[in-house]
Backbone as CSV, one residue per row, in Angstrom:
resi,resn,N_x,N_y,N_z,CA_x,CA_y,CA_z,C_x,C_y,C_z
1,MET,230.524,41.305,-56.816,230.527,42.239,-55.688,230.913,41.503,-54.411
2,THR,231.500,42.191,-53.467,231.866,41.596,-52.203,231.131,42.304,-51.084
3,LEU,231.113,41.701,-49.918,230.460,42.276,-48.743,231.492,42.479,-47.663
4,LYS,231.313,43.525,-46.861,232.232,43.786,-45.762,231.455,44.045,-44.490
5,PHE,232.015,43.617,-43.360,231.497,43.959,-42.044,232.593,44.680,-41.289
6,PHE,232.218,45.574,-40.395,233.184,46.323,-39.622,232.792,46.323,-38.154
7,VAL,233.785,46.375,-37.306,233.583,46.533,-35.867,234.159,47.882,-35.491
8,CYS,233.377,48.722,-34.800,233.886,50.027,-34.421,233.941,50.142,-32.904
9,LEU,234.878,50.951,-32.441,235.061,51.183,-31.020,234.630,52.604,-30.701
10,PRO,234.233,52.894,-29.471,233.803,54.244,-29.121,234.961,55.218,-29.225
11,LEU,234.644,56.424,-29.612,235.665,57.434,-29.735,236.059,57.958,-28.356
12,ALA,237.299,58.450,-28.285,237.741,59.072,-27.039,236.924,60.333,-26.789
13,ALA,236.932,60.775,-25.551,236.220,62.008,-25.219,236.802,63.152,-26.035
14,ILE,235.975,64.134,-26.380,236.438,65.227,-27.202,236.189,66.547,-26.503
15,LEU,236.997,67.520,-26.866,236.909,68.842,-26.290,236.320,69.770,-27.330
16,LEU,235.156,70.332,-27.068,234.479,71.179,-28.029,235.187,72.516,-28.133
17,ALA,235.606,72.840,-29.363,236.321,74.094,-29.549,235.360,75.239,-29.831
18,GLY,234.245,74.939,-30.512,233.291,75.983,-30.844,233.959,77.117,-31.578
19,VAL,233.738,78.341,-31.138,234.405,79.488,-31.742,235.446,80.050,-30.789
20,SER,236.069,79.190,-30.049,237.063,79.602,-29.062,238.252,80.266,-29.722
21,SER,238.802,81.289,-29.086,239.974,81.961,-29.612,241.212,81.097,-29.539
22,SER,241.115,79.924,-28.895,242.258,79.025,-28.850,242.622,78.530,-30.246
23,PHE,241.713,78.658,-31.204,242.013,78.293,-32.579,242.535,79.500,-33.363
24,GLY,242.676,80.628,-32.712,243.277,81.785,-33.346,242.471,82.338,-34.507
25,GLN,241.150,82.424,-34.365,240.347,82.874,-35.481,240.502,84.363,-35.719
26,SER,240.229,84.784,-36.957,240.125,86.201,-37.257,238.654,86.544,-37.392
27,SER,238.321,87.839,-37.290,236.915,88.235,-37.321,236.271,87.924,-38.666
28,SER,237.065,87.899,-39.748,236.501,87.690,-41.072,236.405,86.220,-41.460
29,LEU,237.128,85.351,-40.741,237.166,83.937,-41.093,236.603,83.030,-40.012
30,GLY,236.163,83.587,-38.883,235.609,82.764,-37.823,236.623,81.781,-37.284
31,LEU,236.292,80.512,-37.294,237.168,79.463,-36.778,238.407,79.239,-37.632
32,PHE,238.352,79.705,-38.882,239.364,79.312,-39.845,240.445,80.370,-40.019
33,SER,241.521,79.993,-40.724,242.694,80.845,-40.856,242.895,81.408,-42.246
34,GLY,242.367,80.739,-43.263,242.586,81.193,-44.624,241.586,80.584,-45.583
35,GLN,241.622,81.067,-46.825,240.771,80.522,-47.876,241.525,80.577,-49.190
36,ILE,241.184,79.656,-50.118,241.930,79.563,-51.359,241.099,78.816,-52.402
37,ASP,241.271,79.179,-53.658,240.752,78.384,-54.757,241.796,77.329,-55.110
38,ILE,241.403,76.082,-55.074,242.304,74.974,-55.380,241.996,74.458,-56.789
39,GLY,243.047,74.201,-57.565,242.875,73.644,-58.899,242.569,74.702,-59.940
40,GLN,241.982,74.256,-61.057,241.662,75.131,-62.184,240.245,75.673,-62.007
41,VAL,240.153,76.846,-61.410,238.850,77.463,-61.111,238.714,78.741,-61.926
42,ARG,237.730,78.786,-62.822,237.542,79.960,-63.671,236.976,81.149,-62.912
43,ARG,236.085,80.876,-61.955,235.441,81.948,-61.194,235.887,81.853,-59.739
44,ALA,236.457,82.929,-59.244,237.033,82.929,-57.898,235.953,82.745,-56.842
45,GLY,236.235,81.898,-55.863,235.317,81.680,-54.754,235.495,82.724,-53.672
46,SER,234.638,82.647,-52.644,234.695,83.633,-51.569,234.026,83.094,-50.318
47,LEU,234.211,83.829,-49.225,233.596,83.498,-47.939,232.971,84.736,-47.330
48,GLU,231.751,84.581,-46.819,231.120,85.621,-46.008,230.814,85.011,-44.651
49,PHE,231.488,85.518,-43.610,231.290,85.003,-42.256,230.373,85.942,-41.492
50,ASP,229.283,85.406,-40.968,228.335,86.175,-40.156,228.612,85.839,-38.699
51,SER,229.313,86.723,-38.000,229.696,86.452,-36.612,228.492,86.411,-35.686
52,ALA,227.440,87.161,-36.015,226.246,87.173,-35.168,225.538,85.824,-35.216
53,LYS,225.458,85.237,-36.399,224.794,83.947,-36.559,225.769,82.775,-36.464
54,GLY,227.069,83.076,-36.545,228.053,82.002,-36.544,227.989,81.141,-37.783
55,SER,227.602,81.734,-38.923,227.441,80.973,-40.157,228.458,81.408,-41.202
56,TYR,228.732,80.494,-42.108,229.716,80.720,-43.158,229.039,80.489,-44.503
57,GLN,228.964,81.531,-45.340,228.445,81.362,-46.693,229.627,81.269,-47.639
58,VAL,229.805,80.088,-48.223,230.942,79.829,-49.101,230.459,79.762,-50.536
59,SER,231.112,80.518,-51.407,230.842,80.473,-52.840,231.987,79.743,-53.517
60,GLY,231.660,78.785,-54.372,232.701,78.005,-55.021,232.337,77.599,-56.427
61,GLY,233.334,77.550,-57.306,233.158,77.074,-58.663,233.877,75.747,-58.826
62,GLY,234.525,75.570,-59.959,235.306,74.360,-60.184,234.545,73.273,-60.897
63,ALA,235.288,72.443,-61.649,234.670,71.410,-62.471,234.358,70.138,-61.698
64,ASN,235.180,69.806,-60.675,234.934,68.544,-59.973,235.901,68.414,-58.805
65,MET,235.556,67.509,-57.892,236.458,67.005,-56.848,236.410,65.486,-56.975
66,TRP,237.293,64.934,-57.793,237.219,63.507,-58.092,238.466,63.106,-58.852
67,PHE,238.573,61.844,-59.202,239.701,61.308,-59.942,241.014,61.674,-59.220
68,THR,241.956,62.315,-59.917,243.275,62.599,-59.339,243.475,64.064,-58.987
69,ASN,242.499,64.945,-59.327,242.647,66.375,-59.071,241.317,66.989,-58.658
70,ASP,241.413,68.095,-57.909,240.225,68.767,-57.392,240.213,70.229,-57.804
71,ASP,239.016,70.757,-58.066,238.789,72.181,-58.335,237.664,72.645,-57.418
72,PHE,237.957,73.534,-56.472,236.922,73.990,-55.543,237.453,75.146,-54.707
73,HIS,236.563,75.754,-53.923,236.982,76.803,-52.981,237.047,76.201,-51.582
74,PHE,238.142,76.468,-50.885,238.440,75.825,-49.609,238.707,76.887,-48.548
75,VAL,238.000,76.776,-47.425,238.220,77.630,-46.247,238.826,76.734,-45.180
76,TRP,240.047,77.051,-44.688,240.830,76.052,-43.968,241.412,76.550,-42.639
77,LYS,241.827,75.567,-41.864,242.561,75.758,-40.609,243.606,74.657,-40.513
78,LYS,244.841,74.979,-40.180,245.867,73.960,-39.984,245.715,73.349,-38.603
79,MET,245.854,72.013,-38.520,245.712,71.325,-37.247,246.700,70.173,-37.153
80,SER,246.908,69.719,-35.936,247.690,68.524,-35.651,246.888,67.637,-34.710
81,GLY,247.328,66.385,-34.562,246.586,65.452,-33.722,245.328,64.987,-34.434
82,ASP,244.284,64.725,-33.669,243.010,64.308,-34.240,242.065,65.497,-34.343
83,ALA,241.028,65.332,-35.152,240.091,66.439,-35.360,238.738,65.918,-35.783
84,ALA,237.710,66.722,-35.502,236.350,66.449,-35.966,235.716,67.781,-36.342
85,LEU,235.112,67.820,-37.510,234.457,69.030,-38.004,233.001,68.702,-38.298
86,THR,232.086,69.525,-37.740,230.653,69.281,-37.856,229.959,70.552,-38.332
87,ALA,228.942,70.421,-39.181,228.200,71.593,-39.640,226.832,71.182,-40.167
88,THR,225.890,72.108,-40.047,224.613,71.996,-40.742,224.777,72.668,-42.099
89,ILE,224.340,71.994,-43.167,224.637,72.435,-44.526,223.342,72.737,-45.272
90,ARG,223.323,73.891,-45.948,222.139,74.285,-46.724,222.584,74.935,-48.027
91,TRP,222.077,74.392,-49.144,222.328,75.034,-50.425,221.566,76.349,-50.485
92,LYS,222.222,77.404,-50.966,221.579,78.716,-51.011,220.485,78.764,-52.074
93,THR,220.678,78.024,-53.179,219.698,78.029,-54.251,219.370,76.601,-54.669
94,GLU,218.178,76.404,-55.213,217.776,75.113,-55.751,218.369,74.917,-57.146
95,GLY,218.342,73.688,-57.611,218.834,73.417,-58.948,220.346,73.256,-58.958
96,GLY,220.970,73.616,-60.049,222.407,73.422,-60.169,222.730,71.992,-60.552
97,ASN,223.989,71.715,-60.737,224.415,70.382,-61.131,224.122,69.375,-60.031
98,ALA,223.622,68.206,-60.420,223.282,67.180,-59.432,224.494,66.737,-58.627
99,HIS,225.697,66.911,-59.186,226.911,66.459,-58.515,227.707,67.594,-57.865
100,ARG,227.118,68.784,-57.753,227.774,69.841,-56.981,227.969,69.335,-55.555
101,LYS,229.011,69.833,-54.877,229.370,69.266,-53.585,229.613,70.352,-52.537
102,ALA,229.037,70.130,-51.365,229.359,70.907,-50.171,230.064,69.942,-49.221
103,CYS,231.269,70.289,-48.779,232.132,69.297,-48.127,232.712,69.779,-46.810
104,LEU,232.886,68.826,-45.901,233.729,68.982,-44.715,234.990,68.183,-45.000
105,ILE,236.149,68.831,-44.902,237.358,68.281,-45.521,238.522,68.199,-44.537
106,VAL,239.248,67.083,-44.621,240.580,66.942,-44.023,241.533,66.733,-45.190
107,ARG,242.561,67.571,-45.297,243.400,67.582,-46.500,244.871,67.725,-46.116
108,GLN,245.733,66.975,-46.795,247.157,67.025,-46.476,247.785,68.356,-46.867
109,ASN,247.473,68.850,-48.063,248.056,70.102,-48.535,247.075,70.815,-49.457
110,LEU,247.522,71.926,-50.045,246.643,72.744,-50.875,246.848,72.494,-52.369
111,ASN,247.564,71.441,-52.717,247.728,71.076,-54.114,246.458,70.409,-54.641
112,PRO,246.178,70.514,-55.943,244.954,69.913,-56.489,244.885,68.397,-56.335
113,ASP,246.055,67.729,-56.269,246.069,66.262,-56.190,246.394,65.745,-54.798
114,SER,246.143,66.552,-53.781,246.484,66.201,-52.400,245.693,64.998,-51.889
115,PRO,246.305,64.184,-51.021,245.511,63.212,-50.259,244.458,63.947,-49.437
116,TYR,243.288,63.352,-49.298,242.230,64.009,-48.531,241.170,63.002,-48.114
117,ALA,240.331,63.441,-47.188,239.094,62.749,-46.840,238.031,63.822,-46.678
118,ASP,236.828,63.564,-47.165,235.764,64.550,-46.958,234.417,63.872,-46.794
119,ALA,233.539,64.572,-46.089,232.127,64.213,-46.014,231.417,65.137,-46.977
120,ALA,230.906,64.583,-48.083,230.391,65.391,-49.180,228.885,65.219,-49.333
121,LEU,228.175,66.344,-49.321,226.744,66.373,-49.617,226.582,66.880,-51.042
122,HIS,226.042,66.027,-51.927,225.867,66.384,-53.326,224.541,67.118,-53.536
123,GLY,224.437,67.760,-54.682,223.226,68.502,-54.991,221.984,67.635,-55.076
124,ASN,222.146,66.364,-55.449,221.000,65.456,-55.558,220.726,64.686,-54.268
125,GLY,221.439,65.029,-53.178,221.217,64.383,-51.889,222.184,63.266,-51.573
126,LEU,222.906,62.754,-52.587,223.894,61.717,-52.335,224.894,62.203,-51.285
127,THR,225.148,61.367,-50.292,226.062,61.725,-49.211,227.150,60.661,-49.138
128,SER,228.402,61.088,-49.274,229.495,60.138,-49.387,230.674,60.551,-48.524
129,LEU,231.386,59.549,-48.053,232.695,59.723,-47.440,233.702,59.443,-48.544
130,GLN,234.383,60.483,-49.026,235.280,60.363,-50.171,236.727,60.493,-49.704
131,TYR,237.647,59.916,-50.475,239.046,59.984,-50.056,240.002,59.689,-51.202
132,ARG,241.179,60.302,-51.107,242.315,60.016,-51.986,243.471,59.661,-51.060
133,GLU,243.923,58.435,-51.127,244.884,57.939,-50.148,246.296,58.443,-50.370
134,THR,246.665,58.722,-51.620,248.031,59.129,-51.936,248.020,60.342,-52.849
135,GLN,249.139,61.093,-52.858,249.266,62.248,-53.738,249.095,61.798,-55.192
136,GLY,248.121,62.409,-55.889,247.891,62.082,-57.280,247.181,60.769,-57.524
137,GLY,246.751,60.087,-56.459,246.063,58.810,-56.602,244.600,58.993,-56.970
138,PRO,243.883,57.886,-57.197,242.459,57.968,-57.537,241.607,58.298,-56.316
139,THR,240.445,58.844,-56.558,239.481,59.119,-55.496,238.548,57.923,-55.335
140,ARG,238.286,57.544,-54.092,237.344,56.478,-53.756,236.213,57.077,-52.922
141,GLU,235.151,56.293,-52.714,234.074,56.785,-51.869,233.336,55.642,-51.190
142,ILE,232.691,55.993,-50.084,231.766,55.109,-49.391,230.434,55.841,-49.350
143,GLN,229.492,55.412,-50.164,228.197,56.075,-50.240,227.317,55.690,-49.056
144,SER,226.671,56.691,-48.474,225.717,56.446,-47.400,224.392,55.980,-47.982
145,ALA,223.675,55.170,-47.220,222.326,54.769,-47.617,221.324,55.888,-47.384
146,VAL,221.742,56.933,-46.688,220.872,58.054,-46.328,221.051,59.180,-47.340
147,SER,219.963,59.726,-47.836,220.007,60.807,-48.809,219.658,62.138,-48.152
148,GLY,220.472,63.144,-48.414,220.169,64.514,-48.037,220.073,64.827,-46.563
149,PRO,220.971,64.328,-45.695,220.934,64.751,-44.295,221.263,66.238,-44.184
150,SER,220.804,66.861,-43.127,221.047,68.297,-42.969,222.351,68.588,-42.240
151,ARG,222.840,67.618,-41.472,224.030,67.854,-40.662,225.045,66.727,-40.878
152,LEU,226.309,67.109,-41.034,227.381,66.151,-41.289,228.530,66.363,-40.309
153,ARG,229.279,65.298,-40.119,230.536,65.384,-39.365,231.567,64.493,-40.037
154,ILE,232.793,65.005,-40.144,233.915,64.176,-40.538,234.874,64.108,-39.361
155,GLU,235.412,62.920,-39.126,236.306,62.710,-37.991,237.590,62.030,-38.444
156,LYS,238.701,62.548,-37.984,239.997,61.906,-38.155,240.461,61.443,-36.792
157,ARG,240.573,60.136,-36.616,241.023,59.542,-35.364,242.208,58.646,-35.668
158,GLY,243.396,59.082,-35.270,244.584,58.322,-35.627,244.709,58.280,-37.135
159,ASP,244.830,57.091,-37.689,244.948,56.923,-39.131,243.646,56.423,-39.753
160,TYR,242.501,56.840,-39.187,241.203,56.456,-39.734,240.313,57.694,-39.893
161,ALA,239.467,57.659,-40.910,238.477,58.713,-41.132,237.091,58.093,-41.187
162,SER,236.091,58.829,-40.678,234.716,58.338,-40.677,233.767,59.521,-40.777
163,MET,232.486,59.217,-41.040,231.470,60.248,-41.221,230.253,59.937,-40.379
164,SER,229.632,60.980,-39.829,228.361,60.859,-39.119,227.347,61.799,-39.765
165,ILE,226.054,61.483,-39.602,224.990,62.238,-40.263,223.820,62.438,-39.313
166,ALA,222.969,63.414,-39.644,221.750,63.645,-38.864,220.789,64.490,-39.672
167,TRP,219.487,64.336,-39.366,218.455,65.224,-39.897,217.962,66.124,-38.778
168,GLY,217.726,67.365,-39.114,217.101,68.273,-38.158,217.807,68.300,-36.818
169,ASN,217.029,68.076,-35.747,217.566,68.142,-34.392,217.966,66.781,-33.822
170,GLU,217.928,65.733,-34.651,218.295,64.415,-34.139,219.789,64.348,-33.848
171,GLU,220.174,63.381,-33.026,221.570,63.190,-32.682,222.351,62.664,-33.888
172,LEU,223.590,63.129,-34.014,224.455,62.575,-35.033,224.673,61.092,-34.778
173,HIS,224.720,60.302,-35.844,224.990,58.881,-35.708,225.895,58.444,-36.855
174,PRO,226.708,57.411,-36.646,227.635,56.979,-37.690,226.898,56.613,-38.974
175,ALA,227.464,57.046,-40.092,226.881,56.702,-41.378,227.259,55.295,-41.804
176,GLY,228.229,54.699,-41.115,228.712,53.372,-41.477,229.881,53.481,-42.431
177,GLY,230.850,52.599,-42.265,232.014,52.621,-43.145,233.064,53.599,-42.660
178,SER,234.306,53.190,-42.746,235.450,54.034,-42.440,236.618,53.501,-43.258
179,PHE,237.739,54.197,-43.229,238.880,53.732,-44.005,240.172,54.264,-43.388
180,PRO,241.292,53.551,-43.607,242.579,54.022,-43.094,243.199,55.042,-44.035
181,ILE,243.697,56.140,-43.495,244.429,57.137,-44.267,245.353,57.882,-43.307
182,HIS,246.559,58.119,-43.732,247.545,58.774,-42.874,247.777,60.205,-43.335
183,PHE,247.750,61.142,-42.376,248.063,62.541,-42.652,249.292,62.946,-41.839
184,GLU,250.271,63.532,-42.519,251.407,64.119,-41.819,250.951,65.416,-41.165
185,GLU,251.523,65.721,-39.996,251.146,66.948,-39.288,252.110,68.088,-39.628
186,PRO,251.569,69.317,-39.749,250.144,69.668,-39.661,249.433,69.380,-40.978
187,TYR,248.125,69.288,-40.912,247.294,69.093,-42.090,246.197,70.157,-42.062
188,TYR,245.344,70.163,-43.068,244.314,71.192,-43.198,242.924,70.602,-42.923
189,VAL,242.110,71.353,-42.201,240.716,70.984,-41.948,239.850,72.178,-42.335
190,GLY,238.733,71.920,-43.025,237.902,73.053,-43.384,236.658,72.683,-44.161
191,ILE,236.032,73.710,-44.743,234.796,73.568,-45.501,235.055,73.965,-46.946
192,GLY,234.378,73.297,-47.869,234.621,73.579,-49.275,233.376,73.419,-50.117
193,VAL,233.387,74.092,-51.278,232.272,74.033,-52.211,232.823,73.867,-53.626
194,CYS,232.232,72.923,-54.371,232.547,72.701,-55.776,231.247,72.733,-56.576
195,ALA,231.201,73.537,-57.652,229.990,73.680,-58.459,229.789,72.510,-59.413
196,HIS,230.835,71.730,-59.667,230.809,70.654,-60.665,230.471,71.210,-62.042
197,ASP,230.822,72.470,-62.255,230.596,73.151,-63.528,231.529,74.353,-63.527
198,SER,232.529,74.328,-64.401,233.551,75.375,-64.369,232.993,76.760,-64.690
199,ASN,231.807,76.823,-65.287,231.204,78.118,-65.614,230.212,78.593,-64.559
200,ALA,229.962,77.777,-63.553,228.940,78.099,-62.547,229.578,78.524,-61.229
201,MET,228.755,79.078,-60.380,229.147,79.431,-59.020,228.033,78.992,-58.087
202,GLU,228.365,78.177,-57.085,227.381,77.692,-56.115,227.654,78.307,-54.747
203,GLN,226.581,78.521,-53.979,226.698,79.085,-52.641,226.085,78.128,-51.622
204,VAL,226.814,77.918,-50.545,226.390,77.010,-49.485,226.550,77.716,-48.147
205,VAL,225.556,77.554,-47.280,225.631,78.098,-45.924,225.956,76.962,-44.956
206,PHE,227.086,77.092,-44.261,227.488,76.168,-43.213,227.197,76.857,-41.874
207,SER,226.301,76.284,-41.085,225.932,76.900,-39.812,226.174,75.939,-38.648
208,ASP,226.146,76.483,-37.425,226.425,75.696,-36.221,227.688,74.860,-36.423
209,VAL,228.729,75.511,-36.906,229.988,74.831,-37.210,230.759,74.583,-35.923
210,GLN,231.194,73.355,-35.754,231.967,72.972,-34.572,233.259,72.303,-35.017
211,LEU,234.367,72.810,-34.505,235.670,72.221,-34.766,236.188,71.675,-33.452
212,GLU,236.425,70.385,-33.412,236.758,69.706,-32.165,238.133,69.065,-32.250
213,SER,238.785,68.982,-31.086,240.045,68.262,-30.982,239.949,67.332,-29.783
214,PRO,240.618,66.198,-29.826,240.434,65.205,-28.759,241.102,65.597,-27.459
215,ALA,240.446,65.281,-26.368,241.075,65.393,-25.057,241.926,64.146,-24.830
216,SER,242.476,63.998,-23.654,243.268,62.812,-23.350,242.407,61.573,-23.470
217,PRO,242.928,60.509,-24.074,242.139,59.281,-24.215,241.641,58.780,-22.870
218,GLN,240.393,58.330,-22.858,239.781,57.792,-21.655,239.484,56.314,-21.839
219,PRO,239.648,55.508,-20.785,239.281,54.094,-20.912,237.818,53.974,-21.307
220,ALA,237.535,53.055,-22.204,236.159,52.896,-22.687,235.867,51.425,-22.913
221,VAL,234.587,51.098,-22.769,234.149,49.730,-23.023,233.894,49.579,-24.517
222,PRO,234.522,48.607,-25.171,234.295,48.422,-26.608,232.812,48.213,-26.917
223,LYS,232.389,48.733,-28.049,230.994,48.643,-28.470,230.940,48.110,-29.888
224,ILE,230.087,47.126,-30.115,229.970,46.528,-31.434,229.062,47.376,-32.330
225,CYS,229.529,47.655,-33.526,228.710,48.239,-34.581,228.837,47.349,-35.803
226,SER,227.773,47.209,-36.569,227.799,46.388,-37.772,227.382,47.227,-38.972
227,THR,228.136,47.100,-40.053,227.827,47.800,-41.291,227.785,46.799,-42.427
228,LEU,226.694,46.809,-43.179,226.541,45.950,-44.343,226.773,46.802,-45.585
229,GLU,227.756,46.429,-46.385,228.121,47.194,-47.571,228.167,46.293,-48.796
230,THR,227.971,46.908,-49.963,228.285,46.247,-51.225,229.487,46.951,-51.838
231,VAL,230.320,46.181,-52.519,231.549,46.718,-53.109,231.671,46.226,-54.549
232,PRO,231.379,47.065,-55.548,231.597,46.653,-56.935,233.088,46.396,-57.170
233,ILE,233.415,45.228,-57.719,234.810,44.874,-57.910,235.501,45.821,-58.885
234,ALA,234.795,46.303,-59.908,235.400,47.144,-60.937,235.943,48.449,-60.357
235,SER,235.176,49.112,-59.493,235.584,50.422,-58.973,236.143,50.359,-57.559
236,MET,235.752,49.344,-56.791,236.110,49.206,-55.378,235.497,50.307,-54.510
237,ASP,234.591,51.114,-55.073,233.851,52.072,-54.258,232.812,51.313,-53.451
238,ARG,232.544,51.771,-52.243,231.679,51.051,-51.330,230.350,51.792,-51.142
239,ARG,229.287,51.024,-50.883,227.991,51.632,-50.586,227.406,50.970,-49.354
240,VAL,227.094,51.787,-48.363,226.502,51.289,-47.124,225.025,51.021,-47.352
241,LEU,224.600,49.800,-47.049,223.177,49.460,-47.114,222.506,49.588,-45.762
242,TYR,223.266,49.255,-44.705,222.642,49.202,-43.383,223.730,49.321,-42.322
243,HIS,223.475,50.179,-41.329,224.397,50.339,-40.203,223.599,50.239,-38.910
244,THR,224.093,49.452,-37.958,223.348,49.218,-36.723,224.298,48.948,-35.569
245,THR,223.804,49.152,-34.360,224.574,48.789,-33.171,224.271,47.367,-32.743
246,ASP,223.404,46.676,-33.488,223.168,45.252,-33.250,224.260,44.425,-33.920
247,HIS,224.375,43.184,-33.487,225.325,42.253,-34.082,224.631,41.541,-35.234
248,ILE,225.111,41.737,-36.458,224.573,41.019,-37.604,225.702,40.225,-38.247
249,GLU,225.330,39.138,-38.960,226.360,38.290,-39.561,225.776,37.470,-40.703
250,ALA,226.656,36.792,-41.440,226.314,35.822,-42.491,225.455,36.399,-43.603
251,PRO,225.900,37.464,-44.285,225.105,37.974,-45.405,225.075,36.977,-46.556
252,ASN,223.985,36.973,-47.302,223.780,36.028,-48.391,222.949,36.707,-49.471
253,TRP,223.368,36.579,-50.739,222.591,37.149,-51.831,221.345,36.309,-52.107
254,SER,220.238,36.975,-52.427,219.091,36.252,-52.972,219.441,35.825,-54.396
255,ARG,218.756,34.801,-54.901,219.096,34.284,-56.219,218.845,35.296,-57.335
256,ASP,217.896,36.191,-57.139,217.627,37.197,-58.171,218.524,38.424,-58.033
257,GLY,219.363,38.458,-56.983,220.291,39.560,-56.796,219.671,40.846,-56.303
258,LEU,218.402,40.813,-55.910,217.701,42.029,-55.497,217.738,42.252,-53.994
259,TYR,218.077,41.219,-53.221,218.040,41.308,-51.764,219.295,40.683,-51.163
260,LEU,219.558,41.084,-49.919,220.550,40.416,-49.096,219.864,39.878,-47.856
261,LEU,220.251,38.691,-47.424,219.748,38.090,-46.198,220.871,38.061,-45.178
262,PHE,220.524,38.287,-43.915,221.526,38.191,-42.862,220.870,37.734,-41.565
263,ASN,221.691,37.294,-40.634,221.235,36.806,-39.338,221.433,37.882,-38.280
264,SER,220.446,38.039,-37.390,220.586,38.962,-36.270,219.572,38.614,-35.183
265,LYS,220.023,38.531,-33.960,219.159,38.307,-32.801,218.258,37.080,-32.960
266,GLY,218.790,36.040,-33.573,218.064,34.793,-33.704,217.112,34.709,-34.879
267,LEU,217.022,35.766,-35.684,216.126,35.772,-36.833,216.913,35.988,-38.119
268,ILE,216.260,35.736,-39.245,216.822,36.002,-40.559,216.115,37.216,-41.141
269,TYR,216.897,38.194,-41.574,216.344,39.431,-42.109,216.657,39.556,-43.600
270,ARG,215.811,40.313,-44.296,216.004,40.589,-45.707,215.998,42.099,-45.933
271,ILE,216.939,42.589,-46.751,217.015,44.013,-47.057,217.261,44.178,-48.556
272,PRO,216.580,45.113,-49.213,216.828,45.336,-50.641,218.265,45.808,-50.884
273,VAL,218.844,45.410,-51.990,220.191,45.855,-52.336,220.208,47.366,-52.568
274,SER,219.079,47.942,-52.911,218.981,49.388,-53.091,218.935,50.138,-51.773
275,GLY,218.827,49.421,-50.649,218.756,50.040,-49.332,217.339,50.037,-48.787
276,GLY,217.212,50.341,-47.510,215.898,50.359,-46.887,215.952,49.781,-45.494
277,THR,214.789,49.417,-44.957,214.682,48.866,-43.614,214.627,47.348,-43.681
278,PRO,215.484,46.638,-42.937,215.445,45.171,-42.963,214.105,44.650,-42.450
279,GLN,213.618,43.580,-43.068,212.373,42.936,-42.657,212.674,41.497,-42.232
280,ALA,212.147,41.110,-41.072,212.363,39.744,-40.578,211.552,38.758,-41.399
281,LEU,212.169,37.632,-41.771,211.460,36.567,-42.464,210.695,35.718,-41.450
282,ASP,209.608,35.148,-41.878,208.826,34.261,-41.015,209.496,32.887,-40.989
283,THR,210.164,32.592,-39.895,210.822,31.287,-39.737,210.071,30.421,-38.725
284,GLY,208.817,30.730,-38.492,207.984,29.922,-37.611,208.530,29.890,-36.194
285,SER,208.638,28.691,-35.653,209.115,28.534,-34.278,210.634,28.650,-34.168
286,ALA,211.314,28.739,-35.298,212.785,28.849,-35.294,213.166,30.304,-35.057
287,ILE,213.318,30.652,-33.783,213.651,32.036,-33.423,214.995,32.131,-32.732
288,HIS,215.786,31.076,-32.857,217.148,31.086,-32.327,218.115,30.686,-33.435
289,CYS,217.894,31.242,-34.618,218.750,30.912,-35.764,220.175,31.388,-35.499
290,ASN,221.124,30.539,-35.886,222.506,30.999,-35.811,222.923,31.485,-37.204
291,ASN,224.229,31.575,-37.438,224.647,32.227,-38.674,224.621,31.323,-39.901
292,ASP,224.157,30.089,-39.782,224.129,29.180,-40.926,222.785,29.251,-41.633
293,HIS,222.791,29.651,-42.879,221.589,29.577,-43.694,221.999,29.529,-45.166
294,GLY,221.111,29.004,-45.989,221.394,28.898,-47.412,220.111,28.953,-48.208
295,ILE,220.246,29.338,-49.488,219.092,29.503,-50.363,219.146,28.439,-51.452
296,SER,218.013,27.819,-51.736,217.959,26.778,-52.758,218.244,27.382,-54.131
297,PRO,218.704,26.555,-55.087,219.033,27.063,-56.426,217.889,27.801,-57.111
298,ASP,216.641,27.382,-56.862,215.516,28.079,-57.496,215.057,29.291,-56.700
299,GLY,215.710,29.555,-55.555,215.394,30.735,-54.754,214.095,30.651,-53.983
300,ARG,213.463,29.452,-53.902,212.141,29.334,-53.279,212.197,28.767,-51.870
301,GLN,213.344,28.229,-51.470,213.456,27.633,-50.138,214.685,28.172,-49.425
302,LEU,214.540,28.275,-48.098,215.623,28.747,-47.246,215.963,27.679,-46.232
303,ALA,217.221,27.287,-46.167,217.681,26.331,-45.172,218.330,27.092,-44.025
304,ILE,217.927,26.755,-42.785,218.456,27.450,-41.616,218.855,26.423,-40.563
305,SER,219.690,26.851,-39.618,219.965,26.042,-38.428,219.526,26.839,-37.220
306,ASP,218.958,26.148,-36.237,218.330,26.848,-35.110,218.708,26.143,-33.815
């Protein structure tokens, strides 16, 4: 496995579109322009838009959104430039396939094998930033360390896509991890549902939906963000273990492979490979540790520089 660190810069100011008529909405589709079943879908999907509540109930079938082809119901809007789509997501019913997906999607076209990026909330709470870089190419993902957030955002900024998450009324914050992907203009932005079972139909309510487009870029002071990820070499799919606005560096595997150690703010921290909250190690009076540290072959001693 390999480790990656990323540096992120603040996003340009954005102009909230909300349900503005500048997006040319119809009364039956709200912010969006059309809907379609993509791929091999046995049971036709649908949309119910509640204008009073501003919510979208999407019904979708389909076997999967993965590998080289997708089957799902898609409610879309064509856009150019940059875009950000945000929504609070709620499954209408409990149960269903653990891998059913409710998604916020940026998609090149309406073909089943289209390049795309999406913020996907699975039935079991898994939350991933998924993408297919080329037409007919494989699907990759960056798994969040956070399970089952209530609110998601997907953002396309230039040739990069990223995801933000939140619970309840908390502020959206980056989930960590991003990737380069190019979309020719115009492209499609929207909401989608896949049952992960060709014989099933799943219903998802997307509420407080916001579709945003960037205003003119504004000068900004760069801001450091750090993301600690693991990357299995076999699949190259990424999993975020920890994302912070602090500066962290020098990750190191524990000898048993159960933990990662890293340096931050003069201390050495340990975090389980399964995810969780980093815990500072007791380094005594050494509270100005730099990025040099090492673990003895038996895993019982830690060498540091201070």
